[in-house]
Short mmCIF file of C-alpha atoms (C1' of nucleotides) in Angstrom, two decimals:
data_model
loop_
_atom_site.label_atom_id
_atom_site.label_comp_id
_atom_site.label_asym_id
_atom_site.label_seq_id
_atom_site.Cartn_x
_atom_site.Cartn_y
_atom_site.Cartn_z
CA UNK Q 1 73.57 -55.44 120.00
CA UNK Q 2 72.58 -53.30 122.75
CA UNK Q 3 72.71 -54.24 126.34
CA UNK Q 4 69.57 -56.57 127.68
CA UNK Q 5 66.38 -54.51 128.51
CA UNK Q 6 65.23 -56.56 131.24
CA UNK Q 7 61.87 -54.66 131.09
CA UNK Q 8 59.29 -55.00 128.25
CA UNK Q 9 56.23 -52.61 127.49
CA UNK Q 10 53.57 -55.29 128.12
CA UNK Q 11 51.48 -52.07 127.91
CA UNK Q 12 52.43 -51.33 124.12
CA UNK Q 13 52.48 -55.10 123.21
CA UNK Q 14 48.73 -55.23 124.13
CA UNK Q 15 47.95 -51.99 122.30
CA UNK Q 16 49.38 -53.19 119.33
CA UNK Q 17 47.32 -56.45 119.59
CA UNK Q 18 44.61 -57.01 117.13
CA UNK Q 19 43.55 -60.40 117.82
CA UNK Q 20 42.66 -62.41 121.06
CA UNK Q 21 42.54 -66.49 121.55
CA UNK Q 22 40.93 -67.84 124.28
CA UNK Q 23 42.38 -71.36 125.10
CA UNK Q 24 40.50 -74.12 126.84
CA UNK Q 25 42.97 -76.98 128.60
CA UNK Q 26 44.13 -78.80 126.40
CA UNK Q 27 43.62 -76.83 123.08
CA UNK Q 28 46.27 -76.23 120.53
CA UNK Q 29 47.73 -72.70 119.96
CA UNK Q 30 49.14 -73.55 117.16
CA UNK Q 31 51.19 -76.63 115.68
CA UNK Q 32 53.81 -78.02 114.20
CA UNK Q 33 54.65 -76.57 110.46
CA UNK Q 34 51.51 -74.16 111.11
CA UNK Q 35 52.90 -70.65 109.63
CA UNK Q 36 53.85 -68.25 112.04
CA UNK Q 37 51.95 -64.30 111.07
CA UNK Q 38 52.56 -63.24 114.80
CA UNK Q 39 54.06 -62.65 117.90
CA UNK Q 40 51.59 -64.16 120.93
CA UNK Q 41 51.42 -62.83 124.45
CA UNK Q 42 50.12 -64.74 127.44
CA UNK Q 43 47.71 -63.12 128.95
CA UNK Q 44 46.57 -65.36 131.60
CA UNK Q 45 47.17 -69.37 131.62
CA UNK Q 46 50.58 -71.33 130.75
CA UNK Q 47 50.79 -73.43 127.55
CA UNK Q 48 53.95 -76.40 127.20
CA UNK Q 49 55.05 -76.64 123.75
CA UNK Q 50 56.14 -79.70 122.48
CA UNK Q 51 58.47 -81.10 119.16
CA UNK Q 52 57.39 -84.37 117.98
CA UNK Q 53 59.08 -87.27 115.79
CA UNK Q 54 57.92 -88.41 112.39
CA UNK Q 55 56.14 -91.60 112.69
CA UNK Q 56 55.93 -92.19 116.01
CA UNK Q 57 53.88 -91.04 119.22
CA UNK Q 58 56.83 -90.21 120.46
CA UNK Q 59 57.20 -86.33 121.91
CA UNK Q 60 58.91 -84.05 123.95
CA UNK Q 61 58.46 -81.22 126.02
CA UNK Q 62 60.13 -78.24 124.36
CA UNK Q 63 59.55 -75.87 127.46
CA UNK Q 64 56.45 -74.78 129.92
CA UNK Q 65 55.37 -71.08 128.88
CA UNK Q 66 53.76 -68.50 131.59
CA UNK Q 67 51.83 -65.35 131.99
CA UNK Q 68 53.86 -62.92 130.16
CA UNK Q 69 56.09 -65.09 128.05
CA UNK Q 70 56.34 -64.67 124.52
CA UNK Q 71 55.05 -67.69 122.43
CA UNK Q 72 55.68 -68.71 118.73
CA UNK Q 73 59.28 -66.80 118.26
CA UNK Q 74 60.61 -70.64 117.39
CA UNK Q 75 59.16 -69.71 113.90
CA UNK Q 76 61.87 -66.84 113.97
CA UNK Q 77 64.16 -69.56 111.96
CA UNK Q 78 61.79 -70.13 109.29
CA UNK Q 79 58.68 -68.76 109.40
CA UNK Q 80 56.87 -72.16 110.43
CA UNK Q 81 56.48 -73.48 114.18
CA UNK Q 82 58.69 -76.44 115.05
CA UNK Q 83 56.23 -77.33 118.13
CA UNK Q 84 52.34 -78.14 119.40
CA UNK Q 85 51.85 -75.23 121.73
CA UNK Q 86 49.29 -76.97 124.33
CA UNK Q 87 47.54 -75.10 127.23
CA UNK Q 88 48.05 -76.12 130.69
CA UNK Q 89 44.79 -75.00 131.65
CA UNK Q 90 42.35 -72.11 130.59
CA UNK Q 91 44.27 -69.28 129.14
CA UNK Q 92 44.33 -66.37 127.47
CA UNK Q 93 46.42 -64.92 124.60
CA UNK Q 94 47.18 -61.59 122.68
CA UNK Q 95 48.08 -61.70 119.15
CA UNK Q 96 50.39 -58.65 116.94
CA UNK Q 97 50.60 -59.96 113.45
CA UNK Q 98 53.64 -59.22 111.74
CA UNK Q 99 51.71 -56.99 109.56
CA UNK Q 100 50.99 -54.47 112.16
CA UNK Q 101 54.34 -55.05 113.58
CA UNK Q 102 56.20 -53.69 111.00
CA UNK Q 103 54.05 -51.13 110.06
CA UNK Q 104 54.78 -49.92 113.52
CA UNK Q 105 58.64 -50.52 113.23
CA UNK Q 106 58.72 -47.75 110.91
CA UNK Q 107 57.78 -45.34 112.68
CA UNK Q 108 58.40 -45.99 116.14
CA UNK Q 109 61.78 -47.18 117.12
CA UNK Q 110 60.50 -48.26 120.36
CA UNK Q 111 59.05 -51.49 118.80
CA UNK Q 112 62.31 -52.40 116.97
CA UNK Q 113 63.78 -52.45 119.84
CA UNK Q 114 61.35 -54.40 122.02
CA UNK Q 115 61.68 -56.93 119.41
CA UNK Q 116 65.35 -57.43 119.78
CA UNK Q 117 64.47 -57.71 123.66
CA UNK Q 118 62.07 -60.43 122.86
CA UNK Q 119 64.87 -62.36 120.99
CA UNK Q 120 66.93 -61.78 123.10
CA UNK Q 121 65.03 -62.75 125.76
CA UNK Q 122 63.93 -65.90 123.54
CA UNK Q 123 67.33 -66.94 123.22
CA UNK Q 124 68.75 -66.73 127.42
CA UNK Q 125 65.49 -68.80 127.92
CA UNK Q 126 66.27 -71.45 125.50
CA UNK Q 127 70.40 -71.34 126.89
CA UNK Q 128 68.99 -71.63 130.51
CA UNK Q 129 66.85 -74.66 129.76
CA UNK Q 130 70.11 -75.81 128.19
CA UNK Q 131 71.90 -75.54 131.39
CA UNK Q 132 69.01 -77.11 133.38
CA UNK Q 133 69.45 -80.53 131.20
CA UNK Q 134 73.11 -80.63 131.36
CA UNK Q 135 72.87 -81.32 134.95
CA UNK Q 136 73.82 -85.01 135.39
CA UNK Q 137 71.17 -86.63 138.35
CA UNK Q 138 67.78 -86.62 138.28
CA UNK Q 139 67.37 -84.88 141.38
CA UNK Q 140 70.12 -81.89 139.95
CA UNK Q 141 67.70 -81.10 137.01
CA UNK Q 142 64.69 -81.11 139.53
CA UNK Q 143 66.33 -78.73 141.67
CA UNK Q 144 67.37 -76.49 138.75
CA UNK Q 145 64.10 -76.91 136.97
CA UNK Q 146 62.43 -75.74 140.19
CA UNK Q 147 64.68 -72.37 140.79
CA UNK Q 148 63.93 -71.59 136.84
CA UNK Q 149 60.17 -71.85 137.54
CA UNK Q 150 59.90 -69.89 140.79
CA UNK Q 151 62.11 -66.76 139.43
CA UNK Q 152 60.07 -66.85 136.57
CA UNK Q 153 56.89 -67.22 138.72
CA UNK Q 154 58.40 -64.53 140.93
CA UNK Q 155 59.27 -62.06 137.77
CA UNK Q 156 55.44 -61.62 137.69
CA UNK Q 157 54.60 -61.11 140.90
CA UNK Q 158 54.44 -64.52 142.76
CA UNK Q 159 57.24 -63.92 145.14
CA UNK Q 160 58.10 -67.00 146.25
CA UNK Q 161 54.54 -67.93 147.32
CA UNK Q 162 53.41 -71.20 147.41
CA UNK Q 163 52.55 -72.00 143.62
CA UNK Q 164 50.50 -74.05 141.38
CA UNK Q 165 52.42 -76.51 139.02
CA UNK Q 166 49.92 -76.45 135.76
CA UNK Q 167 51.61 -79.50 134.03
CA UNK Q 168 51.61 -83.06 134.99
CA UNK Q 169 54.40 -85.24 136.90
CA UNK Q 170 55.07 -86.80 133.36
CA UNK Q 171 55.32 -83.37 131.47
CA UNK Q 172 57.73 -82.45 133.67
CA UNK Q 173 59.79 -86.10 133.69
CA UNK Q 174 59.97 -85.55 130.02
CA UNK Q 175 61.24 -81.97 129.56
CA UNK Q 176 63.89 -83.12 132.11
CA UNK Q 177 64.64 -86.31 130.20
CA UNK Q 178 63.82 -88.60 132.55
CA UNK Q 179 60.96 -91.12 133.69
CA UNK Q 180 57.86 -90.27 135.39
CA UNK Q 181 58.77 -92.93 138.58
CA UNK Q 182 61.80 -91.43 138.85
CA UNK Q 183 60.28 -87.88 138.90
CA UNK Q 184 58.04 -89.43 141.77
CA UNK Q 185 61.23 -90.61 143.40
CA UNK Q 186 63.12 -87.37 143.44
CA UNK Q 187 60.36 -85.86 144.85
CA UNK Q 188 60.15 -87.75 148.11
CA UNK Q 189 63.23 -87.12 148.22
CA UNK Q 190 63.87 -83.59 148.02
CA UNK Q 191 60.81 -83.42 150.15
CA UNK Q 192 61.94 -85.52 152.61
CA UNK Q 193 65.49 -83.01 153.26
CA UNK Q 194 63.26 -80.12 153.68
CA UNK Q 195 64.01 -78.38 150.20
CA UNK Q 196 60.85 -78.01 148.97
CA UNK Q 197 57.23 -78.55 149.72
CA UNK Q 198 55.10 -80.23 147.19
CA UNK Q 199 51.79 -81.81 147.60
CA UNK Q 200 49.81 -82.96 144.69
CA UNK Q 201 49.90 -79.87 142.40
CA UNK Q 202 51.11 -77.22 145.23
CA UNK Q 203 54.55 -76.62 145.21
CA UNK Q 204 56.71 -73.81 146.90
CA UNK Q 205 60.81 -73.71 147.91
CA UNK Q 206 61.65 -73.57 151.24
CA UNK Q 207 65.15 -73.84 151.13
CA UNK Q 208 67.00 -72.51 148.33
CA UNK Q 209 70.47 -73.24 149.94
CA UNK Q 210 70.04 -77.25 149.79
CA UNK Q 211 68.66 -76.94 146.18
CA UNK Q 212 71.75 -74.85 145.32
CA UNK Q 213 73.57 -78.17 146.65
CA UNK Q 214 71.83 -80.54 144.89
CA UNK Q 215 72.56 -78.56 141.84
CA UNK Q 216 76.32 -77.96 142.39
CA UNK Q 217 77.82 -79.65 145.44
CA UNK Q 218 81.09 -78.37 145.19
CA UNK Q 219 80.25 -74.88 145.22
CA UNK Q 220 77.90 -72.26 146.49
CA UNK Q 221 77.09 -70.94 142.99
CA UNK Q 222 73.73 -69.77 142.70
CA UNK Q 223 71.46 -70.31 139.83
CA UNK Q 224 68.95 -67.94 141.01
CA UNK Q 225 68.05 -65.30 138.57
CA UNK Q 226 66.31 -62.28 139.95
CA UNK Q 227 64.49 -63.81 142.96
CA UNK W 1 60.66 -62.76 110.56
CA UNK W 2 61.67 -63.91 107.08
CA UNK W 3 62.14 -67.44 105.56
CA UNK W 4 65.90 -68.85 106.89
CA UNK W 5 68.32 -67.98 104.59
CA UNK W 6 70.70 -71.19 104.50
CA UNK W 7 73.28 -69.12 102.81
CA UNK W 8 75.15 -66.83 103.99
CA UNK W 9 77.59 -64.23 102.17
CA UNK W 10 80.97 -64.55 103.52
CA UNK W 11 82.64 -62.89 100.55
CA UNK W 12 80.73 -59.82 101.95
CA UNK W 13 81.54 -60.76 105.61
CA UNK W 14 84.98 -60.99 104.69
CA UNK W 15 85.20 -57.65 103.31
CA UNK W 16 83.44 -55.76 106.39
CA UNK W 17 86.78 -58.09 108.41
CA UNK W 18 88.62 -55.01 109.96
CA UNK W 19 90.96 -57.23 112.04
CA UNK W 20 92.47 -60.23 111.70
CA UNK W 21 93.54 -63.12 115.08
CA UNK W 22 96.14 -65.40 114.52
CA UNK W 23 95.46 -68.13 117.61
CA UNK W 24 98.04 -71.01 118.38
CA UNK W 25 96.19 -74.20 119.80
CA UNK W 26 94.57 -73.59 123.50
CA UNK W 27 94.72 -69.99 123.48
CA UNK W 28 92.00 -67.67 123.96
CA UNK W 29 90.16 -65.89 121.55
CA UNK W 30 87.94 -64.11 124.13
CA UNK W 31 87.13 -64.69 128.00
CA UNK W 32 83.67 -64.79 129.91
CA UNK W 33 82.78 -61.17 131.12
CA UNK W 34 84.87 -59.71 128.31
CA UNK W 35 83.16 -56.91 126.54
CA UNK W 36 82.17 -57.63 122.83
CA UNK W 37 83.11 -55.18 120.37
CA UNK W 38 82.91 -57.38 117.17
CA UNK W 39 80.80 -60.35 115.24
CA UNK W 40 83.76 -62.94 114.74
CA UNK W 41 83.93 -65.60 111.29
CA UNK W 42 86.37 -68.61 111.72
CA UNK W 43 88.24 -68.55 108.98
CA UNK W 44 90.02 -71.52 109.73
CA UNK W 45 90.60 -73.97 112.47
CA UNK W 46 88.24 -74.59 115.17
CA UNK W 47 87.25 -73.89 118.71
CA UNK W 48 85.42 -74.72 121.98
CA UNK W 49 83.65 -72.46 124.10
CA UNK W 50 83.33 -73.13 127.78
CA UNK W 51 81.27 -71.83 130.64
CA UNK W 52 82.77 -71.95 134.22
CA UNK W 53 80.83 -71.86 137.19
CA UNK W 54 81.95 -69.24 140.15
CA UNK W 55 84.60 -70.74 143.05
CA UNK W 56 85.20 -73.88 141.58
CA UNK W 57 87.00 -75.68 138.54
CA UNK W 58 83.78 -77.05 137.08
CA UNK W 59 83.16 -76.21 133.71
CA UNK W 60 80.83 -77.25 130.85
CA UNK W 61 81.77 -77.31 127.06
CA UNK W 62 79.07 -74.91 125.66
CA UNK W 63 79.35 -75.61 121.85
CA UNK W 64 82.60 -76.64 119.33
CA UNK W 65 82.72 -74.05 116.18
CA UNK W 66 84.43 -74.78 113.10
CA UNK W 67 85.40 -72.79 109.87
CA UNK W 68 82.75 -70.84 109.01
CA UNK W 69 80.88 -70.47 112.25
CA UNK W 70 80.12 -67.32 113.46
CA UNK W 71 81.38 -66.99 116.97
CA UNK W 72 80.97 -64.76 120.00
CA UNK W 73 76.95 -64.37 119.61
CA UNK W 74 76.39 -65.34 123.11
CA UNK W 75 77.42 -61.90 123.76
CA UNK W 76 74.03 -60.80 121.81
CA UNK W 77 71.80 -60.74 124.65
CA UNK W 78 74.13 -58.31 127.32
CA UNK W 79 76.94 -57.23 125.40
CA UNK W 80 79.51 -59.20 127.34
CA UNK W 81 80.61 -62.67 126.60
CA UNK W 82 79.08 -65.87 128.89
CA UNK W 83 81.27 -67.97 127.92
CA UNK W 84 85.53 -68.59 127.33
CA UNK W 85 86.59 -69.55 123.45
CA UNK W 86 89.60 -71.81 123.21
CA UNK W 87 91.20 -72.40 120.51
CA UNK W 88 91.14 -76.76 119.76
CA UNK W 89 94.29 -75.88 117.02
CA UNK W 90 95.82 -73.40 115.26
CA UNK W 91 93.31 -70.77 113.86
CA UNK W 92 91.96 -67.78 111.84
CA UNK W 93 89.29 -65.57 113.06
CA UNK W 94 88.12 -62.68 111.21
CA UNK W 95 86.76 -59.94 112.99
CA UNK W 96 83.87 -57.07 112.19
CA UNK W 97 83.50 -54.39 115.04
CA UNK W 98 79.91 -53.40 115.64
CA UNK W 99 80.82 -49.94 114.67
CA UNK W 100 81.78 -51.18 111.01
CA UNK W 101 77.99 -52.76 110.85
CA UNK W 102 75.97 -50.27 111.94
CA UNK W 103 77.76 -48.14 109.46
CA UNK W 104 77.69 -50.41 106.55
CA UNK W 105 74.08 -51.55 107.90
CA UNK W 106 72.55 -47.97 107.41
CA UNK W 107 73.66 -48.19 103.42
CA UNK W 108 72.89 -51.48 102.85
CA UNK W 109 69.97 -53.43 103.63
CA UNK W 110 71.70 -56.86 102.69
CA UNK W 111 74.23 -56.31 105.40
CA UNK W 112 70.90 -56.04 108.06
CA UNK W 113 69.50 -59.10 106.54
CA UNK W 114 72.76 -60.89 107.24
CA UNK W 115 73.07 -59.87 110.38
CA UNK W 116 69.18 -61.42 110.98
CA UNK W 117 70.14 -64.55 109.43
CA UNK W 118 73.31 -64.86 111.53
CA UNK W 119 71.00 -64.83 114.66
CA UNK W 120 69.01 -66.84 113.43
CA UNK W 121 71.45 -69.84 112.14
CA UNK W 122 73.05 -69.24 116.39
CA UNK W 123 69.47 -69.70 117.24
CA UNK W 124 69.00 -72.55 115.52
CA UNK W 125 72.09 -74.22 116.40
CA UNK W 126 71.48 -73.58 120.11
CA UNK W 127 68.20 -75.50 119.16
CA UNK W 128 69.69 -78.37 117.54
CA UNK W 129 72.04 -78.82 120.40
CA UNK W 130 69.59 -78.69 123.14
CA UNK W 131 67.80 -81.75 121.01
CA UNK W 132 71.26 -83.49 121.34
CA UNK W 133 71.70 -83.66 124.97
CA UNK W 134 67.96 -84.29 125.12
CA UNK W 135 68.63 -87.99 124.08
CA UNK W 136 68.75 -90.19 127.27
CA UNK W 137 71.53 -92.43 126.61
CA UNK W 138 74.46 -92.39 126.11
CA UNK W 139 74.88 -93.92 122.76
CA UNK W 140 72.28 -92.26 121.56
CA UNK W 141 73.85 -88.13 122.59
CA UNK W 142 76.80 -89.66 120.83
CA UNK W 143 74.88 -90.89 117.44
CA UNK W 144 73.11 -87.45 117.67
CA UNK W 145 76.83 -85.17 117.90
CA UNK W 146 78.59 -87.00 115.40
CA UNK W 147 75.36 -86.64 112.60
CA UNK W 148 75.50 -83.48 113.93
CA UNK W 149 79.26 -82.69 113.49
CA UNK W 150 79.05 -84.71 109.62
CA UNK W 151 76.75 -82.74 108.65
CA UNK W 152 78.40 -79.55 109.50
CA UNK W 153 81.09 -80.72 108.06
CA UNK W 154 79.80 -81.50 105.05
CA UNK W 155 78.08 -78.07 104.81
CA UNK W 156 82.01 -76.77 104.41
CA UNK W 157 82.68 -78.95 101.71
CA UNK W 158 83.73 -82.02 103.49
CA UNK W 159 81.22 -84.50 102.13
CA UNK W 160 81.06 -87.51 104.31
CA UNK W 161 84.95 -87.83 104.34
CA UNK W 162 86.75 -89.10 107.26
CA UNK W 163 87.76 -85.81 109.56
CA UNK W 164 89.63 -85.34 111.93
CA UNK W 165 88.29 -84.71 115.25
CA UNK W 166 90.10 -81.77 117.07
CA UNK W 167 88.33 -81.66 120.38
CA UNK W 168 89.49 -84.02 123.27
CA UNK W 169 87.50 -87.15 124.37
CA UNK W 170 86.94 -85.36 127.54
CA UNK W 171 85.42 -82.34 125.73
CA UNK W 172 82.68 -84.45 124.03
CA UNK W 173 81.92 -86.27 127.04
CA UNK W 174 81.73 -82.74 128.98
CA UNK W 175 79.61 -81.36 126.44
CA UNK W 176 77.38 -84.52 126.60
CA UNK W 177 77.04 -84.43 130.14
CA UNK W 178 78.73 -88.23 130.81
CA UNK W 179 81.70 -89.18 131.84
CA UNK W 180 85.31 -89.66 129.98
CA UNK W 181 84.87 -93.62 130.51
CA UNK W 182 81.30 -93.91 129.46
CA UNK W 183 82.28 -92.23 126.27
CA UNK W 184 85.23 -95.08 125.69
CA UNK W 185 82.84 -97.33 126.20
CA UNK W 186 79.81 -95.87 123.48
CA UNK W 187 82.53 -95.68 121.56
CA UNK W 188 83.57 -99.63 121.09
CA UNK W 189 79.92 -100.39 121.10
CA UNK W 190 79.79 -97.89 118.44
CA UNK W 191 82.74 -99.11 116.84
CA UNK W 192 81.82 -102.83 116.39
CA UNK W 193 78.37 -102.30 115.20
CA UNK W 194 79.75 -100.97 112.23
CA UNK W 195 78.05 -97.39 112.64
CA UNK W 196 81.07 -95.33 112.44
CA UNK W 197 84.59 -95.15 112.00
CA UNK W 198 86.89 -93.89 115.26
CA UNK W 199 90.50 -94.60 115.67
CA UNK W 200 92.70 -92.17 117.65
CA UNK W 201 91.34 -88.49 115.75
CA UNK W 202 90.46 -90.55 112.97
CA UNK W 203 86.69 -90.01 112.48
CA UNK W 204 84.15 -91.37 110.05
CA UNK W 205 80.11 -92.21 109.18
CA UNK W 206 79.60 -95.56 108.23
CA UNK W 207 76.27 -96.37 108.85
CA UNK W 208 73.79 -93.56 108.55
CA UNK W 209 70.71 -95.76 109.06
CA UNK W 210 72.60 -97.63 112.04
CA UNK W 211 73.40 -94.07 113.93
CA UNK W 212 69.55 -93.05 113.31
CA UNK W 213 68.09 -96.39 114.70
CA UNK W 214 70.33 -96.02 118.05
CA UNK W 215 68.76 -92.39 118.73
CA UNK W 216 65.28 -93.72 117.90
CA UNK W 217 64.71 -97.19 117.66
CA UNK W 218 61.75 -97.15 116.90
CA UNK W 219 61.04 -94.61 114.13
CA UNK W 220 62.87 -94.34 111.12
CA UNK W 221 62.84 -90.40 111.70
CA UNK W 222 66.03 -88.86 110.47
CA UNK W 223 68.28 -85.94 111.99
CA UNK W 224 70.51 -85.54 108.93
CA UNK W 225 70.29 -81.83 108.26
CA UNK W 226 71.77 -81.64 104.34
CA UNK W 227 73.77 -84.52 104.39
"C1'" DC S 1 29.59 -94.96 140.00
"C1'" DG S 2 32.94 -96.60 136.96
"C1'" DC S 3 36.47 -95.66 133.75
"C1'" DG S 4 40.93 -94.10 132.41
"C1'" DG S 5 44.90 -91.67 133.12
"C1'" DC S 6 48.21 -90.29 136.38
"C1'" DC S 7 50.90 -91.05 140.53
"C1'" DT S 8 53.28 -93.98 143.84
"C1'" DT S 9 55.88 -97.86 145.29
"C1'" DG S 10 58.56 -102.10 144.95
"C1'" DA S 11 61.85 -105.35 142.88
"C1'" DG S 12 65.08 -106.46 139.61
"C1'" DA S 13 67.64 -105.13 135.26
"C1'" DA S 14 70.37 -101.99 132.75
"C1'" DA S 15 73.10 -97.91 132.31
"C1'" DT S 16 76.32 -94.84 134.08
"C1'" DG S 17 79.47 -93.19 137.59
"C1'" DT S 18 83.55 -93.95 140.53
"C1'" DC S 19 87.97 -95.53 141.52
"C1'" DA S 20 92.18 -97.57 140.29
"C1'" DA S 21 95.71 -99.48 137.25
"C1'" DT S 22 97.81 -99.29 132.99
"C1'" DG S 23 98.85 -97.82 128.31
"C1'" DC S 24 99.64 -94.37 124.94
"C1'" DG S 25 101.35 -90.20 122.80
"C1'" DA S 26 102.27 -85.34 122.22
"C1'" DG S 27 105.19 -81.97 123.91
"C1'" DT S 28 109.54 -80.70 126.70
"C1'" DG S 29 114.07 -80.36 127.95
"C1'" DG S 30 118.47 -82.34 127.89
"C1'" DC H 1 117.37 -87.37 118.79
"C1'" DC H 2 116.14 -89.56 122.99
"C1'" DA H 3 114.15 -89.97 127.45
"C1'" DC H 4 110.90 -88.12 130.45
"C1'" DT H 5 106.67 -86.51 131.88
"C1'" DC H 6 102.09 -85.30 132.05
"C1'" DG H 7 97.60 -85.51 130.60
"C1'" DC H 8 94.42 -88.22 128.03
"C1'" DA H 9 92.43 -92.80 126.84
"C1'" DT H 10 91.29 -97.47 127.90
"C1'" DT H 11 89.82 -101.22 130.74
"C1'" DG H 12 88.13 -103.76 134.85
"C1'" DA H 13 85.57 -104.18 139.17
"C1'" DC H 14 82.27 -102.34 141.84
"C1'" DA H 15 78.79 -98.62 143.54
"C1'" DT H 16 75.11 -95.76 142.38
"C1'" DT H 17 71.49 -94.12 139.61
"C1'" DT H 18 67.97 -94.67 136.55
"C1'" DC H 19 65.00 -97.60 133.78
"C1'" DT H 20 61.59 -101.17 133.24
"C1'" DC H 21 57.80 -103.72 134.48
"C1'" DA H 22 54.09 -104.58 137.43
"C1'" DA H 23 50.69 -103.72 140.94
"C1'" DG H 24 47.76 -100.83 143.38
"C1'" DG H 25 45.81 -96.26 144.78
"C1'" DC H 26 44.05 -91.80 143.73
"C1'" DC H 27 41.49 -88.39 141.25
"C1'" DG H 28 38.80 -86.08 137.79
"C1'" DC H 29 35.43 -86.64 134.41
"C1'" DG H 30 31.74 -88.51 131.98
#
DNA sequence: CGCGGCCTTGAGAAATGTCAATGCGAGTGG
DNA sequence: CCACTCGCATTGACATTTCTCAAGGCCGCG
């Protein structure tokens, strides 16, 4: 119950490795009620996992996963995924087994702890999405969405360049709980004030102040973690 | 990583309890930025936690806890509380400092494995309610809560009974993300279908099938976690 | 080159928010 | 114990937002 190491050893976490996926677009990582035996890295590439319902094509976007992220800890509950773990485009991932894990926790305290960090770290993503959906308006989870992506983008190394959005319009209208029109409508919008720029699948912020806004009119709270 | 454990010992939990908080109705059993010293069981009653935004009144109702719940696990990730815990009535919280696990924790491996499962069950919960406030309408966030808050119930030994509901209509439709009004209004609709029972506190589950159908018409897919 | 899926745009329907008036009830002080 | 008060709950009318459906354009892929 130690205080949030922001830093991980990517460095260790690729030592330990022992296996290696390569992912075309489109190809499943893992799915739903496969068993979990390890902890994945992303390499290179983004996935989007997704939960979906019994008897129905019905699905939704769980969250979009990038270089760096840890994939798979859902299974943390029970042992067995909960989502379809879907690349966003070529990608590659590192795989510790939780064989080799604990065989290393033994002996090396440093990987019991990076393991809490990883939970840990698990768990503030999942609360943050949380706080991105509670946002009434369309536009408001947009905006939020948005500032989540680009400090994450920024955290590894894509300082508030102009980025590429991996997932489709309607990926990102359903992990926000909305429609794809109105995702197209919110857009123009928030184009149109000057907030962002976003052509096709190139997207950068230009002005984090109005976004702020859009999230939280009232107040000049800032949702901006580490930018 | 192992399989879930569903149970979870509070006989032991309770004997680890070093402290003891008697709260009246509305008071506060911790405050955001607070430092956490101790895992916290409810032994009876129940509560609300609340995150506030900087400069401004807004707030958002986080979670509602009842007897049994571990509480104050948000403070996992940094050590400090993110969020307020108000009492909704009179309650008991039990209270085991850190320094009492770790110490019982080196000795005894069950007390580790609790403290794993613990995580896990917040984990899981955090899940459960991000799937909640994923539903797009109103109704159906409603439908989703009260299964939600049955089955909890039920899990302390109140099997489908009518309950009281301690939380304001304002809280649910803050933790929702609607409005006070819109929530009057789900609830008639509610109400005359014959779903549910709801007069004043007066709670109760009438219609299972009914509640399942409004969250997903069209599947007969079924949130009930041990109903 | 043509197909199919995604994106955009428009118009109208449905859901939710906003504002305002009123009712209700728990808690307070006399 | 009663009257008062304040905050919560309900309801109606209207504004705003989002959904739905439909049409057309764009783009990548076979």
């Amino acid at each position: 119950m130690s205080k949030l190491k922001t830093h991980i050893n990517f460095d260790l976490l690729n030592n330990l490795s022992d296996n290696t996926f390569q992912l075309k677009k489109g190809g499943y990582l893992y799915r739903k009620a496969d068993a979990s035996t390890c902890i994945m890295l992303i390499h290179s590439g983004s996935l989007k996992t997704v939960y979906s319902f019994e008897g129905t094509k019905e699905h939704r976007v769980d969250d979009f996963h990038i270089k760096n992220d840890i994939i798979g800890l859902d299974a943390m509950m029970d042992s067995y995924y909960s989502t379809d773990a879907i690349a966003l485009e070529d990608s590659i991932i590192k795989a510790v087994s939780y064989e080799k894990f604990s065989l290393c926790a033994s002996r090396s305290p440093e990987v019991v702890e990076m393991l809490d960090t990883l939970k840990a770290r698990f768990m503030a993503r999942k609360e943050e999405t949380r706080r991105i959906l509670n946002n009434l308006r369309a536009e408001s989870r947009m905006a939020a969405f948005f500032i989540s992506i680009i400090s994450r983008m920024a955290s590894i190394g894509y300082s508030n360049q102009e980025i590429q959005l991996k997932m489709t319009n309607k990926d990102i209208a359903n992990f926000l709980g909305v429609k794809g029109e109105t995702i197209s409508r919110a857009k123009k919008s928030l184009v149109k004030t000057g907030a962002i720029l976003w052509d096709k699948k190139n997207f950068k912020i230009l002005n984090l102040e109005i976004l702020n806004k859009i999230i939280s009119p009232k107040t000049s709270h800032n949702l901006m973690f580490g930018f």
